[in-house]
Amino acid sequence: MTALVDACRHFATHVRLLADQLGAIELSDDDVELVHDAVHQVFTAAGLAAAVATGLQRHTGEQDCPHYNVLTDAEWALLAEGGRHERKAVYGCELQPGHPGAHAAHVQVLPGPDRFVWIRWDLRARELLTLPPCPAERADPHPDPRSPYADEPARCKLFEGHVGPHRY
Ligand SMILES: [Zn+2]
Ligand SMILES: [Zn+2]
């Protein structure tokens, strides 16, 4: 525990000093790309440490659960190929604020047959798993005729057996 706390302190001091130096010099487009990748790795590592150790929260407004998580490069590498979605920096919990049990965020849809990959976590555990979609459909007698999906039934965006109300 002390080792992690110390490492975070040193690391933060170091990154701040480097950021000061970086702010004072011209960066080429390639440099910007390199810095972006490096900072993303730092963000992911720090986010993962926090997610596993204490949980992560942000201000999201009252309609969203404030907990979020991140994926490591190694985790994403297994999910990128053939997946429908790009990687996100942050995966916010999609359940209702104040919900009981673990937090959950949708991460990827992998092909053949569709596999819906979620990240699910609480203060002590964190896992990537495939969950079938919630079968609920919105009962809407007056679909918006301007919507490109007007003919499609609106499916709940959550997984089967989720807590709380459906989310469309
Ligand atoms: Zn949550
Ligand atoms: Zn649902």
Short mmCIF file of C-alpha atoms and ligand atoms in Angstrom, two decimals:
data_model
loop_
_atom_site.label_atom_id
_atom_site.label_comp_id
_atom_site.label_asym_id
_atom_site.label_seq_id
_atom_site.Cartn_x
_atom_site.Cartn_y
_atom_site.Cartn_z
CA MET A 1 0.00 0.00 0.00
CA THR A 2 2.73 2.48 1.05
CA ALA A 3 4.69 1.60 -2.06
CA LEU A 4 1.77 2.49 -4.31
CA VAL A 5 1.11 5.76 -2.50
CA ASP A 6 4.80 6.71 -2.68
CA ALA A 7 4.99 5.75 -6.35
CA CYS A 8 1.95 7.94 -7.11
CA ARG A 9 3.52 10.91 -5.29
CA HIS A 10 6.86 10.66 -7.10
CA PHE A 11 5.16 10.07 -10.35
CA ALA A 12 2.90 13.12 -9.98
CA THR A 13 5.86 15.38 -9.12
CA HIS A 14 7.82 14.05 -12.07
CA VAL A 15 4.99 14.48 -14.57
CA ARG A 16 4.31 18.04 -13.35
CA LEU A 17 7.97 19.01 -13.87
CA LEU A 18 7.98 17.51 -17.36
CA ALA A 19 4.71 19.23 -18.23
CA ASP A 20 6.26 22.60 -17.23
CA GLN A 21 9.21 21.92 -19.55
CA LEU A 22 6.96 20.73 -22.39
CA GLY A 23 4.86 23.88 -22.13
CA ALA A 24 7.95 25.98 -22.93
CA ILE A 25 9.01 24.32 -26.20
CA GLU A 26 7.63 23.96 -29.74
CA LEU A 27 6.15 20.54 -30.53
CA SER A 28 5.91 19.05 -34.01
CA ASP A 29 2.82 17.07 -35.01
CA ASP A 30 4.73 13.82 -34.40
CA ASP A 31 5.76 15.09 -30.97
CA VAL A 32 2.16 15.90 -30.13
CA GLU A 33 1.17 12.37 -31.11
CA LEU A 34 3.93 10.86 -28.95
CA VAL A 35 2.99 13.02 -25.97
CA HIS A 36 -0.66 12.14 -26.43
CA ASP A 37 0.09 8.39 -26.43
CA ALA A 38 2.38 8.71 -23.41
CA VAL A 39 -0.12 10.76 -21.42
CA HIS A 40 -2.88 8.33 -22.32
CA GLN A 41 -0.82 5.47 -20.90
CA VAL A 42 -0.26 7.46 -17.72
CA PHE A 43 -3.96 8.25 -17.43
CA THR A 44 -4.87 4.60 -17.95
CA ALA A 45 -2.31 3.35 -15.40
CA ALA A 46 -3.36 5.89 -12.77
CA GLY A 47 -7.04 5.29 -13.48
CA LEU A 48 -6.61 1.55 -13.20
CA ALA A 49 -4.75 1.85 -9.87
CA ALA A 50 -7.53 4.05 -8.53
CA ALA A 51 -10.32 1.92 -9.98
CA VAL A 52 -8.94 -1.22 -8.36
CA ALA A 53 -7.88 0.40 -5.07
CA THR A 54 -10.64 2.88 -4.22
CA GLY A 55 -13.00 3.34 -7.18
CA LEU A 56 -13.23 6.38 -9.43
CA GLN A 57 -15.93 9.01 -9.46
CA ARG A 58 -16.63 12.22 -11.34
CA HIS A 59 -19.36 14.85 -11.51
CA THR A 60 -21.89 13.70 -14.05
CA GLY A 61 -25.13 15.43 -13.15
CA GLU A 62 -27.95 13.78 -11.28
CA GLN A 63 -29.19 11.49 -14.05
CA ASP A 64 -25.98 9.39 -14.24
CA CYS A 65 -24.11 7.19 -11.79
CA PRO A 66 -20.81 9.07 -11.08
CA HIS A 67 -18.55 5.98 -11.07
CA TYR A 68 -16.30 5.26 -14.04
CA ASN A 69 -13.48 2.95 -15.08
CA VAL A 70 -10.70 2.68 -17.68
CA LEU A 71 -9.30 -0.09 -19.90
CA THR A 72 -5.61 -0.99 -20.15
CA ASP A 73 -3.89 -1.23 -23.53
CA ALA A 74 -3.66 -5.01 -23.04
CA GLU A 75 -7.40 -5.29 -22.37
CA TRP A 76 -8.25 -3.16 -25.36
CA ALA A 77 -5.91 -5.14 -27.65
CA LEU A 78 -8.15 -8.18 -27.14
CA LEU A 79 -11.29 -6.17 -27.92
CA ALA A 80 -10.21 -3.96 -30.82
CA GLU A 81 -10.19 -6.54 -33.65
CA GLY A 82 -13.52 -6.65 -35.48
CA GLY A 83 -15.22 -4.59 -32.78
CA ARG A 84 -17.91 -2.07 -33.62
CA HIS A 85 -16.75 0.71 -31.28
CA GLU A 86 -13.65 2.85 -30.85
CA ARG A 87 -11.85 2.88 -27.54
CA LYS A 88 -12.97 5.49 -25.02
CA ALA A 89 -10.68 7.18 -22.49
CA VAL A 90 -13.30 6.69 -19.79
CA TYR A 91 -16.19 4.23 -19.33
CA GLY A 92 -18.94 5.72 -17.19
CA CYS A 93 -21.35 3.45 -15.31
CA GLU A 94 -24.63 3.31 -17.23
CA LEU A 95 -26.87 2.28 -14.35
CA GLN A 96 -29.17 4.54 -12.39
CA PRO A 97 -27.48 6.75 -9.72
CA GLY A 98 -27.48 5.13 -6.28
CA HIS A 99 -28.09 1.66 -7.72
CA PRO A 100 -27.24 -1.40 -5.59
CA GLY A 101 -24.45 -3.80 -6.58
CA ALA A 102 -21.62 -3.50 -9.09
CA HIS A 103 -21.18 -0.69 -11.64
CA ALA A 104 -21.28 -1.54 -15.33
CA ALA A 105 -20.38 0.10 -18.63
CA HIS A 106 -20.73 -1.20 -22.18
CA VAL A 107 -17.36 -1.50 -23.88
CA GLN A 108 -17.60 -3.28 -27.22
CA VAL A 109 -19.68 -5.38 -29.61
CA LEU A 110 -17.67 -8.24 -31.09
CA PRO A 111 -18.88 -10.10 -34.19
CA GLY A 112 -20.28 -13.48 -34.93
CA PRO A 113 -22.66 -13.99 -33.17
CA ASP A 114 -22.82 -10.56 -31.51
CA ARG A 115 -21.01 -10.54 -28.18
CA PHE A 116 -21.81 -7.58 -25.98
CA VAL A 117 -18.77 -6.89 -23.83
CA TRP A 118 -19.15 -4.98 -20.57
CA ILE A 119 -16.82 -3.91 -17.82
CA ARG A 120 -18.27 -4.54 -14.38
CA TRP A 121 -16.71 -3.47 -11.09
CA ASP A 122 -17.09 -2.56 -7.45
CA LEU A 123 -14.49 -1.51 -4.88
CA ARG A 124 -12.86 -4.92 -4.76
CA ALA A 125 -13.31 -6.55 -8.14
CA ARG A 126 -13.20 -5.58 -11.78
CA GLU A 127 -13.96 -7.82 -14.77
CA LEU A 128 -14.62 -7.79 -18.49
CA LEU A 129 -17.44 -10.10 -19.49
CA THR A 130 -19.99 -10.79 -22.20
CA LEU A 131 -23.59 -10.11 -21.20
CA PRO A 132 -26.70 -10.63 -23.35
CA PRO A 133 -28.68 -7.44 -24.09
CA CYS A 134 -31.78 -6.56 -22.09
CA PRO A 135 -34.78 -7.70 -24.17
CA ALA A 136 -37.03 -4.76 -23.12
CA GLU A 137 -38.38 -2.49 -25.85
CA ARG A 138 -39.85 0.95 -25.39
CA ALA A 139 -43.63 0.97 -25.65
CA ASP A 140 -44.02 4.10 -27.72
CA PRO A 141 -47.31 4.40 -29.64
CA HIS A 142 -46.12 7.58 -31.40
CA PRO A 143 -42.61 7.12 -32.75
CA ASP A 144 -40.94 10.32 -33.96
CA PRO A 145 -41.40 10.28 -37.78
CA ARG A 146 -38.21 12.36 -38.21
CA SER A 147 -36.10 9.73 -36.49
CA PRO A 148 -34.09 7.51 -38.87
CA TYR A 149 -34.98 4.68 -36.50
CA ALA A 150 -38.71 5.42 -36.47
CA ASP A 151 -39.51 1.89 -37.66
CA GLU A 152 -37.13 0.21 -35.27
CA PRO A 153 -38.33 -0.74 -31.83
CA ALA A 154 -36.20 1.11 -29.29
CA ARG A 155 -34.23 -1.48 -27.38
CA CYS A 156 -33.02 -1.01 -23.83
CA LYS A 157 -29.26 -0.23 -23.94
CA LEU A 158 -28.46 -2.25 -20.80
CA PHE A 159 -27.79 -5.95 -20.23
CA GLU A 160 -30.25 -8.68 -19.35
CA GLY A 161 -31.20 -8.73 -15.67
CA HIS A 162 -29.85 -5.21 -14.88
CA VAL A 163 -31.02 -3.39 -11.76
CA GLY A 164 -33.12 -0.23 -12.02
CA PRO A 165 -35.23 1.12 -14.87
CA HIS A 166 -34.60 0.36 -18.57
CA ARG A 167 -32.48 2.83 -20.47
CA TYR A 168 -33.43 3.78 -24.04
ZN ZN B 1 -22.87 2.71 -11.10
ZN ZN B 2 -33.49 -3.00 -19.70
#
